[in-house]
Coordinates of C-alpha atoms in Angstrom, one line a residue:
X1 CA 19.1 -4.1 -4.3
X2 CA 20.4 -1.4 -2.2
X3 CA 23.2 -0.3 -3.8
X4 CA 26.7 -0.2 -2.0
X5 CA 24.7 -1.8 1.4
X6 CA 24.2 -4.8 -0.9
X7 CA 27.6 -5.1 -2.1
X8 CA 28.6 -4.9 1.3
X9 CA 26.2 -7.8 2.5
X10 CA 27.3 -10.4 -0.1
X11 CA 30.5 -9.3 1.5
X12 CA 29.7 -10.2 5.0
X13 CA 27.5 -12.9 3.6
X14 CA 31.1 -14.6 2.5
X15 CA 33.0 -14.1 6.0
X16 CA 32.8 -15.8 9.1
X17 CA 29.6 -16.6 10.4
X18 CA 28.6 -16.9 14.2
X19 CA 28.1 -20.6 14.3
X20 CA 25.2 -21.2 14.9
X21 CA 24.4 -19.8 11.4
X22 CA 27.4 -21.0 9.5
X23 CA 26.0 -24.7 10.6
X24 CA 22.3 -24.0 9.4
X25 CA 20.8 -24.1 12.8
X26 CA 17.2 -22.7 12.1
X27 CA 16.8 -19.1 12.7
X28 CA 14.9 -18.8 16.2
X29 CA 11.1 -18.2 15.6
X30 CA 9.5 -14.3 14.9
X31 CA 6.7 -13.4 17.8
X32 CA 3.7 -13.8 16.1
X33 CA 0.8 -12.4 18.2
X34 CA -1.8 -12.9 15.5
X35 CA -1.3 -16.6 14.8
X36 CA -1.0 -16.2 11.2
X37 CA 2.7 -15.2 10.6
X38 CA 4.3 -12.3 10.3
X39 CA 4.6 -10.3 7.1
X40 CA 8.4 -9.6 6.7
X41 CA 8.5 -6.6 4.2
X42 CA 12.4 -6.1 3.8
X43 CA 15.2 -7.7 5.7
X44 CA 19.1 -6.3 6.1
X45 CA 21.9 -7.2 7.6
X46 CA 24.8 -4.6 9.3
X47 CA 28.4 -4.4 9.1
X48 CA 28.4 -6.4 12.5
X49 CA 26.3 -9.1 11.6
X50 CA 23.2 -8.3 13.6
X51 CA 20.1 -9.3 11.1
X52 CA 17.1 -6.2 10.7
X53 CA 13.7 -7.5 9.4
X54 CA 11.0 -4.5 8.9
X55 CA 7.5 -5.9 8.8
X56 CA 3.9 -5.2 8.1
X57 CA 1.9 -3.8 11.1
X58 CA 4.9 -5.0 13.5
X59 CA 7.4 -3.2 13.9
X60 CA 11.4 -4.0 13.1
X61 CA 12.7 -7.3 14.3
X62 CA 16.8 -7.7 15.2
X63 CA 19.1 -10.5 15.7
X64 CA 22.4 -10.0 16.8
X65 CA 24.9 -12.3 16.2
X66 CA 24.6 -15.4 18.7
X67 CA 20.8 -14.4 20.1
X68 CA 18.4 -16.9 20.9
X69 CA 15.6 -14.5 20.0
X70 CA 14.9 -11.4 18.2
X71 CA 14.3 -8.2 19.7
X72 CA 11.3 -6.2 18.8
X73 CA 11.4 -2.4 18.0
X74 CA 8.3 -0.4 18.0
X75 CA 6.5 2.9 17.6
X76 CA 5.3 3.9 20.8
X77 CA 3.0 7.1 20.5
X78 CA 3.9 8.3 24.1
X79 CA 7.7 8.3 23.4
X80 CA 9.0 10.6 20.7
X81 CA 12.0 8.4 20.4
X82 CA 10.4 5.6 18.8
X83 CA 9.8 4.6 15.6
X84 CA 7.5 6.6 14.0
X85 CA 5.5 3.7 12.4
X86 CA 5.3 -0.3 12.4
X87 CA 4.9 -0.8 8.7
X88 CA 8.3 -0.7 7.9
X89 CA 9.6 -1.8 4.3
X90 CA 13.1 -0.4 4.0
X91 CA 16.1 -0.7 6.1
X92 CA 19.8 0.3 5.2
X93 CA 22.9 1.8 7.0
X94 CA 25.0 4.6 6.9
X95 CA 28.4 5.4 6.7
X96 CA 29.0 6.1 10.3
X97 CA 27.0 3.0 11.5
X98 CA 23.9 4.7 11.8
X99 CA 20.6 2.2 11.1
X100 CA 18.1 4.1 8.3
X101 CA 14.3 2.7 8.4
X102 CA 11.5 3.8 6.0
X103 CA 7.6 3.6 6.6
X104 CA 4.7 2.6 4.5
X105 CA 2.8 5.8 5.5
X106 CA 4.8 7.8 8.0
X107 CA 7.9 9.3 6.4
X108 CA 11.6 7.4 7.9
X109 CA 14.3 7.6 10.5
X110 CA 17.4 7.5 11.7
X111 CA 19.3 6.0 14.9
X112 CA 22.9 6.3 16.1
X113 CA 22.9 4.1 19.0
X114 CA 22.0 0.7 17.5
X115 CA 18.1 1.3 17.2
X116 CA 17.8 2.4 21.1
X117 CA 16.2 5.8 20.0
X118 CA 15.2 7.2 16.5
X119 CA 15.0 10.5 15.2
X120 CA 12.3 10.9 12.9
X121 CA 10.6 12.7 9.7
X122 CA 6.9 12.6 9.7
X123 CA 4.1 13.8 8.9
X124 CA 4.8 16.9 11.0
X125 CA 8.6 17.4 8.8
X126 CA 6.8 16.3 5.7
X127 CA 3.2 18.1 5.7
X128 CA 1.2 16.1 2.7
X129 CA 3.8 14.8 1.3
X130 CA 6.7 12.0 1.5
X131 CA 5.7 10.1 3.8
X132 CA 5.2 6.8 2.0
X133 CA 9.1 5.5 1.6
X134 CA 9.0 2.6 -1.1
X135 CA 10.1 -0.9 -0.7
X136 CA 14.1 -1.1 -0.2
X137 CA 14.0 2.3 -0.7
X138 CA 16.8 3.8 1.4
X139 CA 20.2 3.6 -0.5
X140 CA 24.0 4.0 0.7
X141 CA 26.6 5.8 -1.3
X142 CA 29.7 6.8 -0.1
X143 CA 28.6 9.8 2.7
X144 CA 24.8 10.3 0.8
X145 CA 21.8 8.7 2.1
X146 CA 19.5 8.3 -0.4
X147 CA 15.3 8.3 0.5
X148 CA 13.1 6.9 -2.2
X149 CA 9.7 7.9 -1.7
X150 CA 6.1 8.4 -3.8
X151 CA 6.8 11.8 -4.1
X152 CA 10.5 11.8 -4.9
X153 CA 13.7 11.4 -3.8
X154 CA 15.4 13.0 -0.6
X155 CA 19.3 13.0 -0.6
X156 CA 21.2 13.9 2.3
X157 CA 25.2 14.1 3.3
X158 CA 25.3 14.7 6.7
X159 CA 22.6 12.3 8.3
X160 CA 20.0 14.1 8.1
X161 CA 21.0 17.5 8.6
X162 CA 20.4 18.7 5.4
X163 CA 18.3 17.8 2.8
X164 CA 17.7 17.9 -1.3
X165 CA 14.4 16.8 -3.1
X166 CA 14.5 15.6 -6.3
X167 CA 11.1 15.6 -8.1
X168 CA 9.4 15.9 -11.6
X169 CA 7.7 19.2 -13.2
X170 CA 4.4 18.1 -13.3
X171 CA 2.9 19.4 -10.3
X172 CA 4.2 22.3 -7.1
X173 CA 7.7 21.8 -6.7
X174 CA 7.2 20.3 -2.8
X175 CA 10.4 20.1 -0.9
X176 CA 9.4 18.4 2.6
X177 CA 12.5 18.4 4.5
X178 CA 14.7 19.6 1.8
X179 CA 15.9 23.4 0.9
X180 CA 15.8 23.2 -2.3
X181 CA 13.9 20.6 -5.1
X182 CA 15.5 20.0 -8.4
X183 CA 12.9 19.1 -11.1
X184 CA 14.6 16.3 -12.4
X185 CA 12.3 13.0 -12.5
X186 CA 10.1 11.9 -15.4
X187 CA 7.8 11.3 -12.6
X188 CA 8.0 11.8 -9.0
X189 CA 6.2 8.0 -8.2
X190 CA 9.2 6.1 -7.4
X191 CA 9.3 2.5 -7.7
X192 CA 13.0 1.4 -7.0
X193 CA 15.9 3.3 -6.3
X194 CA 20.0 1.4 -6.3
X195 CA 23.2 3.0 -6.4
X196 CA 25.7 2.5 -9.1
X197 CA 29.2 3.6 -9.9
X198 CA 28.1 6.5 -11.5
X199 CA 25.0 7.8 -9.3
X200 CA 21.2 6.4 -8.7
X201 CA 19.2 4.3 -10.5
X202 CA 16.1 4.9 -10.5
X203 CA 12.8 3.7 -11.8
X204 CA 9.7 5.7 -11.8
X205 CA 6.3 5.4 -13.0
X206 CA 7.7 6.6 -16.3
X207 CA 10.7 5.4 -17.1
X208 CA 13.8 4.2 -15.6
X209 CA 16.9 7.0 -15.2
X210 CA 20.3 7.9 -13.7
X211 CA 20.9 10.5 -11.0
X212 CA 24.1 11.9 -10.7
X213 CA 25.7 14.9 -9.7
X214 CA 28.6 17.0 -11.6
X215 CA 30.0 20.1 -11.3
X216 CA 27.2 21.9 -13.1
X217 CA 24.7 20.5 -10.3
X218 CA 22.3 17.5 -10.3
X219 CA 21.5 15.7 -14.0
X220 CA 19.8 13.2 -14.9
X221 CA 19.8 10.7 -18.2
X222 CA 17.3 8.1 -19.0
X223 CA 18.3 4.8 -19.0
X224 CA 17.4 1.1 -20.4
X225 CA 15.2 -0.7 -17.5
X226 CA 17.9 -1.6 -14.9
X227 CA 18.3 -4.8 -12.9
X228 CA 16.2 -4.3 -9.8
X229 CA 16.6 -7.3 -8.1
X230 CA 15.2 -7.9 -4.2
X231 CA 16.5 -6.9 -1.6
X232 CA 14.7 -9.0 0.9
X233 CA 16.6 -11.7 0.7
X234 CA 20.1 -12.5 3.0
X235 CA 23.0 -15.6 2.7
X236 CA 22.8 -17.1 6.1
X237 CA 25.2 -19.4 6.1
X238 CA 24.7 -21.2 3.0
X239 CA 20.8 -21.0 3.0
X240 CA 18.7 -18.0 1.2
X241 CA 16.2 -16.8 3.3
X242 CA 13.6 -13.7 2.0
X243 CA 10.6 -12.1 3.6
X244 CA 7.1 -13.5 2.9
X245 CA 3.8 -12.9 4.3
X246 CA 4.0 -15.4 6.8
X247 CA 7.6 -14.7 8.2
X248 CA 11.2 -14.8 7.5
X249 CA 12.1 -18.6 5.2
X250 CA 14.4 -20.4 2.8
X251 CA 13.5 -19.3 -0.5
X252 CA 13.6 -23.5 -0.6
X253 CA 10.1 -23.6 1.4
X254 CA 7.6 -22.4 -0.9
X255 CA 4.7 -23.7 1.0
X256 CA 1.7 -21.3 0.9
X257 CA 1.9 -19.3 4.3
X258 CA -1.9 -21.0 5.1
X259 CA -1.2 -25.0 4.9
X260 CA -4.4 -27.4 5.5
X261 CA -7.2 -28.6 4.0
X262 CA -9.7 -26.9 3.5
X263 CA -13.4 -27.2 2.7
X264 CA -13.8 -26.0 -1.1
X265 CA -15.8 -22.9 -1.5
X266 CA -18.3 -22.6 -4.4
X267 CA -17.1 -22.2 -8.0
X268 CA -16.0 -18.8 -9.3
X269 CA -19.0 -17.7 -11.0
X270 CA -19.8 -14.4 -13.5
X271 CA -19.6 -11.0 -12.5
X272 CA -22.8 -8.8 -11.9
X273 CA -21.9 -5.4 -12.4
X274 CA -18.1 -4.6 -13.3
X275 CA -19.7 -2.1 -15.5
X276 CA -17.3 0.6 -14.6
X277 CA -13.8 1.2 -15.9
X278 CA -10.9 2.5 -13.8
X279 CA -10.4 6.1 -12.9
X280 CA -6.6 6.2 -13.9
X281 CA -5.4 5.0 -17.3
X282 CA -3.5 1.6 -17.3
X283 CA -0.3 3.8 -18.5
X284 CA -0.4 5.7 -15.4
X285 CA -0.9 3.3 -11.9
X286 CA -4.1 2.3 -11.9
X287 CA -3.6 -0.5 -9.4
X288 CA -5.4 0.2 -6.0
X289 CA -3.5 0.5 -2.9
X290 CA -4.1 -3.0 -0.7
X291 CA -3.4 -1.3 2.1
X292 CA -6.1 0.6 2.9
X293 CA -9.0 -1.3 0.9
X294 CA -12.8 -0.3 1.3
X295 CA -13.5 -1.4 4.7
X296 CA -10.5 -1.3 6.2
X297 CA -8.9 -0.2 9.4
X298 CA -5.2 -0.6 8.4
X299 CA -5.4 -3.2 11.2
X300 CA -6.9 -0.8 13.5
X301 CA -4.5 1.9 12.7
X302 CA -6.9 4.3 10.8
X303 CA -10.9 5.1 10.5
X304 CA -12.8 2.4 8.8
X305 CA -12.3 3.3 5.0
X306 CA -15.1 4.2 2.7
X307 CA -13.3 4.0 -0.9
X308 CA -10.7 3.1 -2.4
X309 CA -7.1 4.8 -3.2
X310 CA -5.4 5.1 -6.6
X311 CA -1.7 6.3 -5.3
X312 CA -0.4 8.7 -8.5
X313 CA 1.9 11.8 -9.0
X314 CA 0.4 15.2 -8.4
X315 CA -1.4 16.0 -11.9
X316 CA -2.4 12.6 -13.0
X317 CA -5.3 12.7 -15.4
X318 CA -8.6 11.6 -13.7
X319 CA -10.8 10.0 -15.5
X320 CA -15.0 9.5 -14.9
X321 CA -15.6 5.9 -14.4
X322 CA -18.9 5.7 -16.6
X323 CA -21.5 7.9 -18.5
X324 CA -23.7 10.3 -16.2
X325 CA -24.3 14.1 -15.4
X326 CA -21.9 15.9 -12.6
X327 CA -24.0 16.7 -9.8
X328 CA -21.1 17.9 -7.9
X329 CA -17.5 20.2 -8.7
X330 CA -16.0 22.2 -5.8
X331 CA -14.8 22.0 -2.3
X332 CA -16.0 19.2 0.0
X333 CA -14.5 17.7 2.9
X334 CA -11.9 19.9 4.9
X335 CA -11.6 21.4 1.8
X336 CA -10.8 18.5 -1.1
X337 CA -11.2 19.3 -4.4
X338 CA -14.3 16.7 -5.2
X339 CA -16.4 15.9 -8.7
X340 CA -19.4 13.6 -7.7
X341 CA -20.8 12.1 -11.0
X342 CA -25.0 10.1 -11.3
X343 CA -24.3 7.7 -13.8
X344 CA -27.2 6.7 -16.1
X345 CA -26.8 3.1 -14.8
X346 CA -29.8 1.9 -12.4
X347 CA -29.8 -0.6 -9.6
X348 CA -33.1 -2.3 -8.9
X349 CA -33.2 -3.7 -4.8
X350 CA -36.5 -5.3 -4.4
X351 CA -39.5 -2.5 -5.1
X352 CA -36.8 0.4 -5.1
X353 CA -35.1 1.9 -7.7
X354 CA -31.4 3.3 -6.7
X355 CA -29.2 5.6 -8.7
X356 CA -25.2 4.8 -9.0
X357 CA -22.6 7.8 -7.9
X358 CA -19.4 8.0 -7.9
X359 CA -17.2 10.6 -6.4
X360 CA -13.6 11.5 -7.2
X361 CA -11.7 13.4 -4.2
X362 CA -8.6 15.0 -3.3
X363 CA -7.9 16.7 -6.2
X364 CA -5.4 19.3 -7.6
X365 CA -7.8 20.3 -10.4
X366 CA -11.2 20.1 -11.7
X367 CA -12.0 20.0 -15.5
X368 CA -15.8 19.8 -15.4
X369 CA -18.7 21.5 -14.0
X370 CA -22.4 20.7 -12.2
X371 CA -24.8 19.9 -14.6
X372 CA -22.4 18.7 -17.2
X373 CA -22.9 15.8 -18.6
X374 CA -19.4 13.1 -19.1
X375 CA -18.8 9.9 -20.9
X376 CA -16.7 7.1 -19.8
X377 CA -12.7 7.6 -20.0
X378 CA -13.6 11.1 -20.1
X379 CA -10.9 13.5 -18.0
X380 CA -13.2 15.1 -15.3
X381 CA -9.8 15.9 -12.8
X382 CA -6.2 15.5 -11.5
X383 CA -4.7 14.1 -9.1
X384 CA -3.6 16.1 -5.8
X385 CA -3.6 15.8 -2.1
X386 CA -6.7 18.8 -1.7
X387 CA -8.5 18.1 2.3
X388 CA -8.0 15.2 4.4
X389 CA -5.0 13.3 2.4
X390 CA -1.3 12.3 3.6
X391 CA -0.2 12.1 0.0
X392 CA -1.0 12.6 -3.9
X393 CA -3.8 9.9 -4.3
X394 CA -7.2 9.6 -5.9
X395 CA -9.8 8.5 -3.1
X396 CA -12.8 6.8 -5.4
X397 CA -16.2 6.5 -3.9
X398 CA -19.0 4.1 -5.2
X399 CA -22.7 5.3 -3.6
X400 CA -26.2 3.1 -4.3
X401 CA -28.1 5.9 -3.3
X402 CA -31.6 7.6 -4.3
X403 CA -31.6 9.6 -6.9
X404 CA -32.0 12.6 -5.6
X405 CA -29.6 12.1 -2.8
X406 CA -26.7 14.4 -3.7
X407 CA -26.1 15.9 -0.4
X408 CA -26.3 12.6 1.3
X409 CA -23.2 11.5 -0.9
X410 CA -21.3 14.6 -1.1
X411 CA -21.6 16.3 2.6
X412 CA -18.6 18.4 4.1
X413 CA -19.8 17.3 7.3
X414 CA -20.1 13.7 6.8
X415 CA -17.5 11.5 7.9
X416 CA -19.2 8.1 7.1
X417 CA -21.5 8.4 4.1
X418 CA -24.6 6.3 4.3
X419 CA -24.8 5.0 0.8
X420 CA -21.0 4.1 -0.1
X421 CA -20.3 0.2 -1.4
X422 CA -17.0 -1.6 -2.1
X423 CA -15.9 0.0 -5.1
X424 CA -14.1 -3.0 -6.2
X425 CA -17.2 -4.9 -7.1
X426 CA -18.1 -2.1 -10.0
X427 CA -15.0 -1.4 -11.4
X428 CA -13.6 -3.7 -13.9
X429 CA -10.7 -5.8 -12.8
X430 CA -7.1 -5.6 -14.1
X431 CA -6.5 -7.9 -16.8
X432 CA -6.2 -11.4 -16.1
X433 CA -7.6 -11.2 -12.9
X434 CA -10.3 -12.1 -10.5
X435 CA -12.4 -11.4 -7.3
X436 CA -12.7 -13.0 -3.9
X437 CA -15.8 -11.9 -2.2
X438 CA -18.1 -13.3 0.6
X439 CA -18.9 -13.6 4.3
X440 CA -17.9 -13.9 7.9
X441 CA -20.1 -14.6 9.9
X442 CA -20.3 -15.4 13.9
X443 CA -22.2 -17.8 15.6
X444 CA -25.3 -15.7 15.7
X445 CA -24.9 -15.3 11.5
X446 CA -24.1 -11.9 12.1
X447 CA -21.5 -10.4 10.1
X448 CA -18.1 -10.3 12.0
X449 CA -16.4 -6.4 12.0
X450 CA -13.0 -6.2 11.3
X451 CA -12.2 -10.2 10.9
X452 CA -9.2 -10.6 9.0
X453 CA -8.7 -12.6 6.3
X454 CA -5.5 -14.4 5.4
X455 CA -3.9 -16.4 2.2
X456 CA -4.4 -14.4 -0.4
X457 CA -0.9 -13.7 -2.7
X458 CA -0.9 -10.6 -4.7
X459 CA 2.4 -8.7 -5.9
X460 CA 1.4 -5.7 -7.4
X461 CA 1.4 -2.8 -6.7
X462 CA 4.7 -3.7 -4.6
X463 CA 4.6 -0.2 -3.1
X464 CA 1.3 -0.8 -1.0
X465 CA 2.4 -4.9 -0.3
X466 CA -0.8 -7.0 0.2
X467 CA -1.0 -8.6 3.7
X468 CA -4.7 -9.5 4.5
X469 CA -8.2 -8.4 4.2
X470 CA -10.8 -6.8 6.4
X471 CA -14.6 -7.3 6.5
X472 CA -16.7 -4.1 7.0
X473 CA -17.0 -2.5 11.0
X474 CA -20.6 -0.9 11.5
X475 CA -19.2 1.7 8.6
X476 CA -19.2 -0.5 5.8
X477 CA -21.9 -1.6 3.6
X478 CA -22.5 -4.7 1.3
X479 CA -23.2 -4.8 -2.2
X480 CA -27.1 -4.8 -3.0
X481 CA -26.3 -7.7 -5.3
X482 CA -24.0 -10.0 -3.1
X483 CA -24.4 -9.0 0.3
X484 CA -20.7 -9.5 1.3
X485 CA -18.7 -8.3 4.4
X486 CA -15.6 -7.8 2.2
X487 CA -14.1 -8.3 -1.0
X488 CA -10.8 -7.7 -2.6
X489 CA -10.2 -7.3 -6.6
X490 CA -7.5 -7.8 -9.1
X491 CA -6.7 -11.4 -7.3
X492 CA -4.4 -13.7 -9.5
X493 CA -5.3 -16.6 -10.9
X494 CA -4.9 -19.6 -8.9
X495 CA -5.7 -21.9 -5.6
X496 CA -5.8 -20.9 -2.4
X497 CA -6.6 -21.6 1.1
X498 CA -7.9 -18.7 2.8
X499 CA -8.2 -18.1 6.6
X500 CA -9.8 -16.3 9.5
X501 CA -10.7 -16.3 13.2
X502 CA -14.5 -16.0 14.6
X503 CA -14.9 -15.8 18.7
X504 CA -11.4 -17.3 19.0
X505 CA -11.9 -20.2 16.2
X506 CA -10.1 -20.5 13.4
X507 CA -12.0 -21.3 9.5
X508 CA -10.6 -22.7 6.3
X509 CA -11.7 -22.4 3.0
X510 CA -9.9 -23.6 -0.3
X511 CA -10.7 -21.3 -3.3
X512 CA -10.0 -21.1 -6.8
X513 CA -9.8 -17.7 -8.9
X514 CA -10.4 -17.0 -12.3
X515 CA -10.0 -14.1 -14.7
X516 CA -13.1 -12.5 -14.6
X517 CA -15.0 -13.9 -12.4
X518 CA -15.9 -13.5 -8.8
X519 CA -15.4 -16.1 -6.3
X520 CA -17.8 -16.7 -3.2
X521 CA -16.7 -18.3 -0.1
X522 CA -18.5 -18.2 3.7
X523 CA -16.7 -18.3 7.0
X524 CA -19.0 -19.1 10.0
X525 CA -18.7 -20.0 13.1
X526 CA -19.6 -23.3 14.2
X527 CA -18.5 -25.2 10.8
X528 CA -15.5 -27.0 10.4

């Protein structure tokens, strides 16, 4: 929920209705320039009817009352007005009719003219931290805007003229925008945020509290877990519509977003070499982010990815994935704070002999030395935001490389190591669980950069909301084992129909998923 903005759409939600939505006439259709939907992350409606949908890669969407079709907003880099981003997964409004939006990766904004121009806090406002605003994170009440973010929360009075952080003790006191931060939070990781009669509820990585302020200044009081309920979802007329990954539909279609048959892919079989455990304990978040998966480009957004991220609080305990000797503990890349660990486990690829690595970055802290020799679950690190990082995360690495090949996996200089693989296929998945691996290949049977794929459904974590895959660009390299072009971990259990696009066709392919196991499927072009 959003607090008081909620309580003020089931008000609108109960008055008169332009007609065409008080008689059920189907909304009019999203642009969808992919072909495969478009991912509605949050949805809103104002105090004058006019319906906000913020999306996943595309910007925010708006009806006004009586339109035959919905106008597009979107961040264009040459105009400073714009939207600062076009992941967008929280929209509410403010007490003077301004319009708040919040980004999955580039801080939020405001506008006062009815989303013609925006002002902004990014990355610039915000340095390393803030920028990733969670979902429905951006409360109303009374005069305070409220900004729910991975880092903390951001309260302002007076739109946006002046800011307070509210964070946890665990790691620097970081203000962003604010003048002063009060170390209030168990943690700092927000998950949900609503108002209430009495302040904010919050819920946080650990534990669930109340923010309120009295005349002694800000306090805050734990509390039972609280009823977070979605906010994606509006009363138009007397149909429920929410957000999905496929577009904006009655909670009454639950349909899969891909819908045909499908050729069946082979049968999940057993894993090869989950041999790993996670980096971050289970009691911490230990879920990695589906945004920004080994492989991917963010849909061409960012550099093609060589690891995956663990999104946690500054000062998280880092843990070493597996047994082996630290071959690396100091600065690497623009500076990161990096442990790069040989593990004792050894891959044979035909006549050759590889050594495992994997390497731990961005870190506030380190806790071992080179030469030292770990065990599994021991804590080698913490979590920070050290070198190339927009926010407190864990960047995991996964190298099949020679042994003797240190410099080749840990180099300052190197961008795009040579050795890296899919970390996901080496660590073991969360419980109950599966993996989706495989191919896409064109009509030469070359592997296909960059090719999408659609249909998978997976909730958590809700902060970094799964949209599609991404096979490897010329960056990427396949397991030694499987020989994929991408794979994605922690899948559900269940049936699916997957889909993708080679040289302008589209493939099917009906999967099932089971925990433990990986499931293999082949796109090419040319088969039906």
């Amino acid at each position: 929920m959003r607090g008081s903005a909620s309580l003020r759409r089931a008000a609108w939600a109960s008055i008169s209705l332009p007609a065409c939505l008080a008689a059920q006439t189907p909304l009019p259709p999203l642009p969808d320039s992919s072909g495969w939907g478009v991912h509605v992350l949050t949805a809103a409606r104002d105090p004058g009817g006019t319906i906000w949908l913020g999306t996943y890669g595309q910007g925010i969407f708006k009806l006004p009352p009586g339109a035959a079709t919905w106008e597009r907003i979107r961040h264009d880099s040459t105009a400073a007005s714009s939207i600062s981003w076009d992941f967008v997964q929280a929209i509410a409004f403010g007490p003077r009719g301004e319009i708040w939006y919040g980004t999955l990766g580039n801080g939020w904004g405001v506008s006062t003219d009815g989303g013609r121009s925006w002002r902004n806090w990014t990355h610039q406002e915000l340095d390393r931290e803030w920028q990733y605003v969670v979902p429905d994170g951006i409360v109303t009440r009374g005069d305070t805007i409220v900004v729910a973010t991975s880092d903390g929360l951001q309260l302002t009075a007076d739109g946006g003229g002046h800011w307070v952080a509210i964070v946890d003790s665990l790691g620097p006191p970081t203000r962003g925008p604010a003048e002063t931060a009060v170390p209030l939070l168990a943690s700092e990781y927000i998950r949900r945020v609503r108002a209430d009669g009495r302040g904010w509820l919050v819920a946080t990585l650990h534990g669930n509290e109340r923010i309120h302020r009295t005349e002694k200044g800000w306090e805050s009081q734990p509390v039972a877990a609280a009823p977070f309920t979605s906010s994606d979802a509006l009363l138009i007329g007397r149909v429920q519509y929410h957000g999905t990954q496929c577009g904006f539909r009655p909670f009454t279609d639950t349909l899969p977003c891909v819908k045909r048959a499908a050729t069946p892919a082979d049968a999940p079989r057993p894993l090869l070499t989950t041999w790993f455990r996670r980096p971050i304990d289970l009691t911490d978040n230990a879920q990695i982010d589906q945004t920004y998966r080994y492989g991917s480009t963010m849909g061409g957004n960012f550099q093609e990815h060589q690891g995956v991220e663990f999104n946690n609080p500054d000062g998280t305990p880092v843990y070493a994935i597996g047994d082996g000797t630290v071959v690396y503990a100091g600065r690497a890349e623009q500076g990161a704070l990096t442990v790069a660990i040989r593990h004792d486990s050894i891959v044979t690829i035909g006549d050759k002999r590889r050594a495992l690595f994997s390497v731990y970055y961005h870190n506030s802290s380190l806790d071992v030395k080179r030469g030292q020799r770990v065990t599994a679950g021991q804590r080698i690190a913490r979590v920070g935001n050290t070198g190339r990082a927009t926010n407190d995360h864990l960047h995991l690495e996964v190298h099949v490389a020679p042994a003797d090949s240190v410099v080749a996996v840990v180099d300052s200089l190197q961008r795009f190591p040579r050795y890296t693989t899919n970390p996901e296929l080496w660590i073991t998945p969360m419980p109950n669980t599966g993996i989706v691996a495989g191919r896409v290949l064109d009509s030469s049977g070359r592997p296909a950069p960059q090719a999408r794929i659609y249909g998978i459904t997976k909730a958590d974590p809700r902060e970094t909301p799964y949209s599609y895959a991404e096979t490897y660009g010329e960056h990427g390299h396949p397991h030694p084992l499987y020989g994929e072009n991408f794979a994605v971990s922690d899948v559900p259990p269940g049936t699916y129909v997957l889909g993708t696009e080679v040289s302008g066709t589209k493939l099917y392919r009906k999967i099932t998923v089971e925990p433990g196991k990986l499931t293999w499927v082949v796109f090419k072009s040319g088969d039906k």
